[in-house]
XYZ file of C-alpha atoms in Angstrom:
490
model
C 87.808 95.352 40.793
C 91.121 94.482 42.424
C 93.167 91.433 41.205
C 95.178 89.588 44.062
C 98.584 88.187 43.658
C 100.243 86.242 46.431
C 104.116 86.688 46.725
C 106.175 84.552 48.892
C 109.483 85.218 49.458
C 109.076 88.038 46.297
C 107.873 85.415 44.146
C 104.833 85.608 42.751
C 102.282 82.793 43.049
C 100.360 83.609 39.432
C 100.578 83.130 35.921
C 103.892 84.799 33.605
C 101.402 87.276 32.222
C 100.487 88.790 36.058
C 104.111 88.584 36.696
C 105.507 90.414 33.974
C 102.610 93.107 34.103
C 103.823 93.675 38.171
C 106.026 96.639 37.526
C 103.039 97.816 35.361
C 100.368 98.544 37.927
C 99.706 101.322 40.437
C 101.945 100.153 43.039
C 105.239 99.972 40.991
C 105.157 103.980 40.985
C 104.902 104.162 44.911
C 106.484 100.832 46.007
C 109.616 101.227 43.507
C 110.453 104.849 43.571
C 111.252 105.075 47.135
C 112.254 108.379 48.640
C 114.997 108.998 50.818
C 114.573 107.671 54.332
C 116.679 107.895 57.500
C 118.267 105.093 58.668
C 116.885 105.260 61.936
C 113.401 103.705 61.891
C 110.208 105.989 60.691
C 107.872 104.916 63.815
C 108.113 106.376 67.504
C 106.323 105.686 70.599
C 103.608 107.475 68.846
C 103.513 107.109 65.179
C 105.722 108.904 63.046
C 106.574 112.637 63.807
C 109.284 115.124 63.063
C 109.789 118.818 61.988
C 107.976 119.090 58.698
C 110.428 120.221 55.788
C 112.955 117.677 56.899
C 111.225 114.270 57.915
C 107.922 115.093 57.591
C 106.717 116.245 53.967
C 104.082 115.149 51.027
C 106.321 112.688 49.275
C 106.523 110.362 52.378
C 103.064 111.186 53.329
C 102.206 109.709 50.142
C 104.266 106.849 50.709
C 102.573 106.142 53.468
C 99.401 106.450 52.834
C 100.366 103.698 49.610
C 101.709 101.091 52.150
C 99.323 101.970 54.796
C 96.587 101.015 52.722
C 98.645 97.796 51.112
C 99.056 96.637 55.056
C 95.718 97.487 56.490
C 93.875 95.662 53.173
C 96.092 92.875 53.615
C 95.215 92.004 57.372
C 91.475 92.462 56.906
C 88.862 89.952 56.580
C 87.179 92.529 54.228
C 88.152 95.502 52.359
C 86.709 98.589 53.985
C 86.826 102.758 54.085
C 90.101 104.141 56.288
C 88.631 107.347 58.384
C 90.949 110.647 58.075
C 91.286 113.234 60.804
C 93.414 116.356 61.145
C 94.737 118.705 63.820
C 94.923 122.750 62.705
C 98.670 122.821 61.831
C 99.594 124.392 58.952
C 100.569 121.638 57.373
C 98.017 118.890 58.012
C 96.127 119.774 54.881
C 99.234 118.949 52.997
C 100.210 115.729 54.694
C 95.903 114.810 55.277
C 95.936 114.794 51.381
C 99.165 112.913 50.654
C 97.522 110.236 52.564
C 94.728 110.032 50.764
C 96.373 109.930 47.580
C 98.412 107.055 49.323
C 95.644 105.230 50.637
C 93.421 105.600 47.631
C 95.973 104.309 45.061
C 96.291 101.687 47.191
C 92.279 101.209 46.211
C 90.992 102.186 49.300
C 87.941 104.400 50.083
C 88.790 107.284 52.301
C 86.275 109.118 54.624
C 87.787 112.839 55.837
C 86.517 114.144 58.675
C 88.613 117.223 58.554
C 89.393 119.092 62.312
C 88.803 115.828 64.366
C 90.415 115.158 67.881
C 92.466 112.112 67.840
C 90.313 109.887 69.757
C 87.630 111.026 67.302
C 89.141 108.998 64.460
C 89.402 105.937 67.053
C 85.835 105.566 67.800
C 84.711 105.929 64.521
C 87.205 103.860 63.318
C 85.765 101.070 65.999
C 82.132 101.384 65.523
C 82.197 101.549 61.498
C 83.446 99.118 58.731
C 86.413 101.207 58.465
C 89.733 98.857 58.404
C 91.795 101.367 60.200
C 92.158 105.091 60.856
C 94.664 107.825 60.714
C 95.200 111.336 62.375
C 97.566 113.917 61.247
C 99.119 114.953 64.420
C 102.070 116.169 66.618
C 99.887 116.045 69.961
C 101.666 118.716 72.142
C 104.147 119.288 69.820
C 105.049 122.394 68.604
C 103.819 124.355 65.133
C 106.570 123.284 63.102
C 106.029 119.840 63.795
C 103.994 117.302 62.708
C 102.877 113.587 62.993
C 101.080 110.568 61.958
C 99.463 108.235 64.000
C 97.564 105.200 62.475
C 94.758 103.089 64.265
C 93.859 99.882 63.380
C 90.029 97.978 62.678
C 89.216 98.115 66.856
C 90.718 102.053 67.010
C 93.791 100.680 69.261
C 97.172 102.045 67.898
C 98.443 99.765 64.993
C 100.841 96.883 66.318
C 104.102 97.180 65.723
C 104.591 94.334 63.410
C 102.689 96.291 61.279
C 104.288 99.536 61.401
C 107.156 97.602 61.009
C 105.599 96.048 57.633
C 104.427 99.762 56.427
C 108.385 100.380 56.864
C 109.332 97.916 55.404
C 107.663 98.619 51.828
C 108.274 102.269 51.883
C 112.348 101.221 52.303
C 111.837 98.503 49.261
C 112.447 95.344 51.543
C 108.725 93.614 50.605
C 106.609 94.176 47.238
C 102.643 94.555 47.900
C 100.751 90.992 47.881
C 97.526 92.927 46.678
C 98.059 93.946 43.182
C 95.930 96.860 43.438
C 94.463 97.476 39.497
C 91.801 100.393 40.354
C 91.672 103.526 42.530
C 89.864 104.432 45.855
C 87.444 107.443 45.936
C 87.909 110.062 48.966
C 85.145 111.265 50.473
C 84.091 114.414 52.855
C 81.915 112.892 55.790
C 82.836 116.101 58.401
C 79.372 114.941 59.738
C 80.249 111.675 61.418
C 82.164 113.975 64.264
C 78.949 114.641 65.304
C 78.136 111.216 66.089
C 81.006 111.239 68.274
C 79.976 114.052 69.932
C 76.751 112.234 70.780
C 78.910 109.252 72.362
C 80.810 111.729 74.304
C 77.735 112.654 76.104
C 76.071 109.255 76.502
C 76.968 107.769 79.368
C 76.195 110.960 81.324
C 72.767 112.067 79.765
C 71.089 109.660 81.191
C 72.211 110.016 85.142
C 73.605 113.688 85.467
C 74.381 117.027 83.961
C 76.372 120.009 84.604
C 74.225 122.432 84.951
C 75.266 125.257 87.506
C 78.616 124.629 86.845
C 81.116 127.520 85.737
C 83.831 125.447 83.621
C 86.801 126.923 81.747
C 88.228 124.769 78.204
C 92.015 125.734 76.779
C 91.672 124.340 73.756
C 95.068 124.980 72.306
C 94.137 126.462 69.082
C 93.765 122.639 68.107
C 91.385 119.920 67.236
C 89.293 120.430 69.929
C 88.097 124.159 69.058
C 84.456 123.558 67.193
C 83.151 120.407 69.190
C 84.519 120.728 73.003
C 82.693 123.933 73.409
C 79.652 122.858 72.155
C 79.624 119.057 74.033
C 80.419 121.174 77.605
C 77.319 123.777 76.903
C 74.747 120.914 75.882
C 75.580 119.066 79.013
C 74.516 121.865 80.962
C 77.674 123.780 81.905
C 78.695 127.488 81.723
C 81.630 127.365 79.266
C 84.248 129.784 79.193
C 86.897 129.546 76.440
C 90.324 129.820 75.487
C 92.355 129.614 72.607
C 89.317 128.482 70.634
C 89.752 129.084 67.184
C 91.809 126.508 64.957
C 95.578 128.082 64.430
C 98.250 126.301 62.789
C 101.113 129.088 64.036
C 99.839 129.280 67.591
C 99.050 125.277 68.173
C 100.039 124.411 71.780
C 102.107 128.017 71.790
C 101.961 128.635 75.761
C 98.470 127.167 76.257
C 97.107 124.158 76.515
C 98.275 121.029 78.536
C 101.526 121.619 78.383
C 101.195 125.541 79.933
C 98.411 125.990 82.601
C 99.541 129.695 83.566
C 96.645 131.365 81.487
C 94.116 128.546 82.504
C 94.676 128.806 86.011
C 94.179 132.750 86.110
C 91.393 132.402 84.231
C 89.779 129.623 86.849
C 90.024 132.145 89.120
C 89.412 135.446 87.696
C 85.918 134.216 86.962
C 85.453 131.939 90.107
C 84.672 128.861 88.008
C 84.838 125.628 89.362
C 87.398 123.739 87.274
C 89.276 124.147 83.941
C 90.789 121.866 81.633
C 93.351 121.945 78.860
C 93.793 120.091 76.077
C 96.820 119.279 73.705
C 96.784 119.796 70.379
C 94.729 116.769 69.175
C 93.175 116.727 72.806
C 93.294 112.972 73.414
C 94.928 114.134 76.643
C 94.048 116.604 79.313
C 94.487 117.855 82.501
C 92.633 119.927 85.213
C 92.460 123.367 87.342
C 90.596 122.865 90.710
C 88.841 126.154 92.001
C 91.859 127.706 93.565
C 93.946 127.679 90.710
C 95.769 124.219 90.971
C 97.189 121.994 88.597
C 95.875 118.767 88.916
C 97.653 116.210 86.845
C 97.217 112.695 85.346
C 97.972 111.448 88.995
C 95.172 113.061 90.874
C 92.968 112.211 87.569
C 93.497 108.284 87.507
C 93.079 108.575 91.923
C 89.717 110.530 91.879
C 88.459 108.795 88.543
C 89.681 105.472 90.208
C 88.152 105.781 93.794
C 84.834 106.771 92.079
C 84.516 103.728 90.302
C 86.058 101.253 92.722
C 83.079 102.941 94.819
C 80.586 101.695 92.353
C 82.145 98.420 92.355
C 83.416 98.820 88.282
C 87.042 98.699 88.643
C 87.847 94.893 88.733
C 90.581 94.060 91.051
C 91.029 97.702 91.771
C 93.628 97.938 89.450
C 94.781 100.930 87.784
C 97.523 100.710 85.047
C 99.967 103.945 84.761
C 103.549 104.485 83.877
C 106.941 104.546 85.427
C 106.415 108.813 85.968
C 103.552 108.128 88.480
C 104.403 109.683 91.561
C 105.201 107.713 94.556
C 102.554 109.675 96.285
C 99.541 108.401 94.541
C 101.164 104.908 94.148
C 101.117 104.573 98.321
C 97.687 106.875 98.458
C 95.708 104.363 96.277
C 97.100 100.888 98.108
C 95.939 102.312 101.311
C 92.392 102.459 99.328
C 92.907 99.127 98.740
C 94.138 99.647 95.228
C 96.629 97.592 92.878
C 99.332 99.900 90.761
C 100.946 98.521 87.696
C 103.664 100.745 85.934
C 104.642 100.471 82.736
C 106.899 102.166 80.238
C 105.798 105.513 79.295
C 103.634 105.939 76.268
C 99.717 105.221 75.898
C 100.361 102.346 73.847
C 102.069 100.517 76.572
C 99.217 101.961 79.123
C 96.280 100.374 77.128
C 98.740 96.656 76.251
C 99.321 95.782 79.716
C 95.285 97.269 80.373
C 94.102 94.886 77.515
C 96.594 92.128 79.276
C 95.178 92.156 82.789
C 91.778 93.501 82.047
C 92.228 96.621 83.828
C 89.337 99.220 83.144
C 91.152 102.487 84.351
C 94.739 103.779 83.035
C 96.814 106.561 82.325
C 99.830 108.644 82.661
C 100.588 111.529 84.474
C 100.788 113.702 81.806
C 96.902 113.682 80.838
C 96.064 110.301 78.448
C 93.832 108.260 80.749
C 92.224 105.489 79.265
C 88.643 104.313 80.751
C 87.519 101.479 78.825
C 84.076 101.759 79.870
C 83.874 104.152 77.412
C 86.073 104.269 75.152
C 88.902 102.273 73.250
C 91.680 105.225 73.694
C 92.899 108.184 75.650
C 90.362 110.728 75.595
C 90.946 114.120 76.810
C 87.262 115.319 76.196
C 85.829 112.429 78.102
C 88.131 112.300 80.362
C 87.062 116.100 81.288
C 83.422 115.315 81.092
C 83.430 112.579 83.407
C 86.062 114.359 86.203
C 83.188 117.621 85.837
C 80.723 115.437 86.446
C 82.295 113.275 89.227
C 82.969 116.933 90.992
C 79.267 117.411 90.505
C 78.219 114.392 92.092
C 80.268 114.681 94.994
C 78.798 117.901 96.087
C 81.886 119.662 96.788
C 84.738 121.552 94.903
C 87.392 120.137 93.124
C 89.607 121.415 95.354
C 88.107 119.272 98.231
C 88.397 115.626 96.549
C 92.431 116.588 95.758
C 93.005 117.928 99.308
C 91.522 114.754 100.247
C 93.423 112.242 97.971
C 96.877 112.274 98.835
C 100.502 114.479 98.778
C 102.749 114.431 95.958
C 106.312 113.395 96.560
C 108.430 116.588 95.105
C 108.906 115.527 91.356
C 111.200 117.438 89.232
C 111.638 116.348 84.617
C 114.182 117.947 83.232
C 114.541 117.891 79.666
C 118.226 118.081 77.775
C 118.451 118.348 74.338
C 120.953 115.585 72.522
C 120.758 115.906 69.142
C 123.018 112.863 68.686
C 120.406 110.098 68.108
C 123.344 107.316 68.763
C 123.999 108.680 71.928
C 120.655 109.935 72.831
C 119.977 106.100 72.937
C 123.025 104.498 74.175
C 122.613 106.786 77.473
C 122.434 103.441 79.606
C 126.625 102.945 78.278
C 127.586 106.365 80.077
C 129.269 105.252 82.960
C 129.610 108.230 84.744
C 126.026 108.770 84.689
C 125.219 105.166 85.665
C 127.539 106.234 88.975
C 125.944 109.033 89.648
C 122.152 106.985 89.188
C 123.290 104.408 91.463
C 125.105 106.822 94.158
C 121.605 108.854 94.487
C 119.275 105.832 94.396
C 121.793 104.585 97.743
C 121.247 108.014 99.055
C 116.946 108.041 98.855
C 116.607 104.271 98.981
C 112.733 103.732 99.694
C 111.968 107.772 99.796
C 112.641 108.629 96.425
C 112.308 107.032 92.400
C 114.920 108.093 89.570
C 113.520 107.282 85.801
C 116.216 109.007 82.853
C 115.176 108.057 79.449
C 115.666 108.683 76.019
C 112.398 110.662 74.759
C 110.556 108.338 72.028
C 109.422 112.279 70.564
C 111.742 114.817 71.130
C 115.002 114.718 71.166
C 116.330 114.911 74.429
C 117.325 112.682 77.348
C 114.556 113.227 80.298
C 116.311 113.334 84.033
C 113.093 112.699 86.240
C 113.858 112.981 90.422
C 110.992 112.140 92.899
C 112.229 112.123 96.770
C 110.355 113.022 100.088
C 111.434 116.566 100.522
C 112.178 119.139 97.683
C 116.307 119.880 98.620
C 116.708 115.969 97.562
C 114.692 116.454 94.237
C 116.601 119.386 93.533
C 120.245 118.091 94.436
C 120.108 115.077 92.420
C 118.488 116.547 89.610
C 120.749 118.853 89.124
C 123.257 116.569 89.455
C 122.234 113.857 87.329
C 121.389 116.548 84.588
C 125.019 118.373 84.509
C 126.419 114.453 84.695
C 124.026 114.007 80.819
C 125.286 117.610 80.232
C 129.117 116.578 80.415
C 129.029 113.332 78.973
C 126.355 112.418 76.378
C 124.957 116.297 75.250
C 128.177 117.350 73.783
């Protein structure tokens, strides 16, 4: 049973007895021996996530987990399980169980689904009585790092307001309303990925498969390995795979979405007809055509888009996507007829201005597209089953539909490193580089785009240069990189 006690203003609303027996229960050894904490805040653009050893470890995990729980029960009409997931890192056992000790002293039932893609704990989350979810996670991050990313009741990232409560307990500032007098059980249900598996394939079984199809999957020796294989083979396809076996030291290592090198040879060493690669929890992706060709979050959203504004299922034509979209797809998909709405970079600001306009198709250029005819997050699986099977329907190669769709304006990112946090953030007070922003945005005007921001998950400052011919891109880039270089990276 769990007694309640309502505090206002950290008074409680009960009798002496329940007041005096506070620093008694389960919550005073979590809520009042708080760990160390940085003074910068705990959640990113995409949860928490750091180097493991020095931000991430099994102490905050715990703490977590604890005021996880204590937030989640306390915004839900009725107490319910919180679903686990895991990518292959080394140290997602570690932190997966430090949540669960969390979340289960704060008398919560836990269901563990082990290896799980990211989007995995989202739909489960949103079909069950679960009250939330949480994946262990750095995405494309490196092996030594790690993250945590918590869903809420629908499987839409948690609001901020409620990270910001989570915070707040774990750095002493608010005491738990729920006095929590009994413990949560954990249990092992690795089986329910399977009945996301099945929804992956729904909407398709029924209309086409992929039979005759020669498809290649880099699965980043991440959460993808066991079920993206298997989905790809039952819908018909000839699956060739790489980096298919779940390793924590290797995780995103030159593979993946974030290096297509090995895909792309592969594509076309064994003539197959498209390849995708997937990050480490693979809720993004992004494609191979025949020949060998990247083909980004851009062409994805434009192909993806067309076909459905050709069925008549993309209200208003509108496709959300982020300030890195490239100018060529932007001017490609209004001569369709289409609407483009930018937004900050991030997913979570994708699917909030989707959810705001009631936009059906979204993404970023980097490989989380959002279709919320199926689904209530990024999806890299989907996302690859649907472009396959879009290719299929058409009749001709992928190579075809991109050659089709539209040019990209040259783009060049540029990444430097400022370990500085301060002035990592206060870029927009270097005035130097604010001359050097404006003098090259006079120089394009309408034929090129500048975006430099602070990264919400590394740390470094990212220079991004789009302009109609490639000696632009490369002249201001390097210029606007050596101008962060001078002033702000030192």
């Amino acid at each position: 049973m769990v007694s309640s006690i309502i505090r206002t203003s950290g008074i409680a609303e009960g009798s002496a007895s329940e007041v005096e027996g506070l620093g008694k229960g389960i919550e005073s050894s979590f809520a009042l021996n708080l760990i160390p904490l940085p003074a910068n805040p705990l959640f990113g653009t995409d949860g928490i996530r750091g180097r493991v050893g020095e931000l991430l470890s099994a102490p905050l995990a715990l703490q977590v987990g604890f005021w996880t729980g204590i937030v989640l029960r306390n915004h839900a009409t009725q107490v319910g399980p919180v679903i686990l997931g895991q990518d292959s890192r080394n140290s997602s056992d570690m932190l997966a169980m430090a949540l669960s000790a969390g979340l289960t002293a704060a008398g919560l039932e836990v269901w563990y689904l082990g290896l799980c893609p990211t989007p995995g704990v989202a739909y489960l989350t949103s079909i069950s009585e679960a009250i939330g979810g949480v994946m262990i996670s750095a995405s494309h991050n490196p092996p030594e790092d790690n993250g945590i990313k918590i869903f809420n009741a629908d499987g839409g990232k948690l609001p901020q307001i409620l990270q910001a409560e989570i915070e707040a307990g774990m750095r002493g500032k608010i005491s738990p309303i729920t006095r929590v007098s009994n413990c949560g059980r954990h249990y092992s249900r690795l089986e329910l990925v399977g009945d996301y598996s099945s929804a992956l394939k729904k909407p398709l079984n029924s209309s086409l498969n992929l039979q005759g199809m020669k498809i290649v999957l880099d699965l980043a020796w991440g959460a993808a390995v066991g079920l993206a294989p298997s989905v790809f083979t039952e819908m018909g396809a000839e699956v060739i795979c790489l980096h298919n076996e779940p390793d924590g030291d290797r995780i995103n290592v030159n593979c993946g979405s974030t290096y297509l090198d090995i895909l792309a040879a592969t594509v076309q060493e064994h003539n197959a007809d498209i390849g995708f690669a997937f990050d480490g929890d693979a809720d993004r992706v992004l494609g191979v055509d025949n020949t060998g060709r990247q083909v980004n979050g851009d062409y994805i959203l434009y192909l993806w888009g067309r076909h459905l504004q050709q069925k008549q299922q993309l209200p208003n034509n509108l496709i959300v996507s982020t300030v890195m979209a490239n100018l060529g797809f932007e001017k490609a998909w209004q001569q369709q007829g289409g609407n483009l709405i930018r937004t900050a970079v991030g997913d979570q600001y994708v699917q909030a201005e989707m959810l705001r306009t009631g936009a059906m198709l979204g993404g970023e250029q980097s490989g989380h597209i959002l279709c919320r005819h199926y689904a209530v997050t990024g999806d890299g699986l989907l996302t690859a089953l649907h472009i396959a099977a879009l290719v299929k329907e058409a009749g001709v190669s992928l190579a075809e539909l991109v050659d089709q769709s539209f040019q990209t304006y040259p783009q060049l990112l540029r990444n430097v490193r400022v370990i500085d946090r301060d002035r990592r953030l206060g870029w927009q007070d270097c005035q130097p580089l604010q001359q050097a922003i404006a003098l090259a945005e006079a120089a394009m005007g309408d034929s090129g785009r500048i975006l430099v921001r602070a990264s919400g998950t590394e740390p470094v400052i990212r220079v991004m240069v789009e302009a109609a011919n490639a000696e632009l891109t490369n002249y201001w880039t390097n210029e606007l990189v050596s101008q962060v270089q001078q002033h702000i990276a030192v």
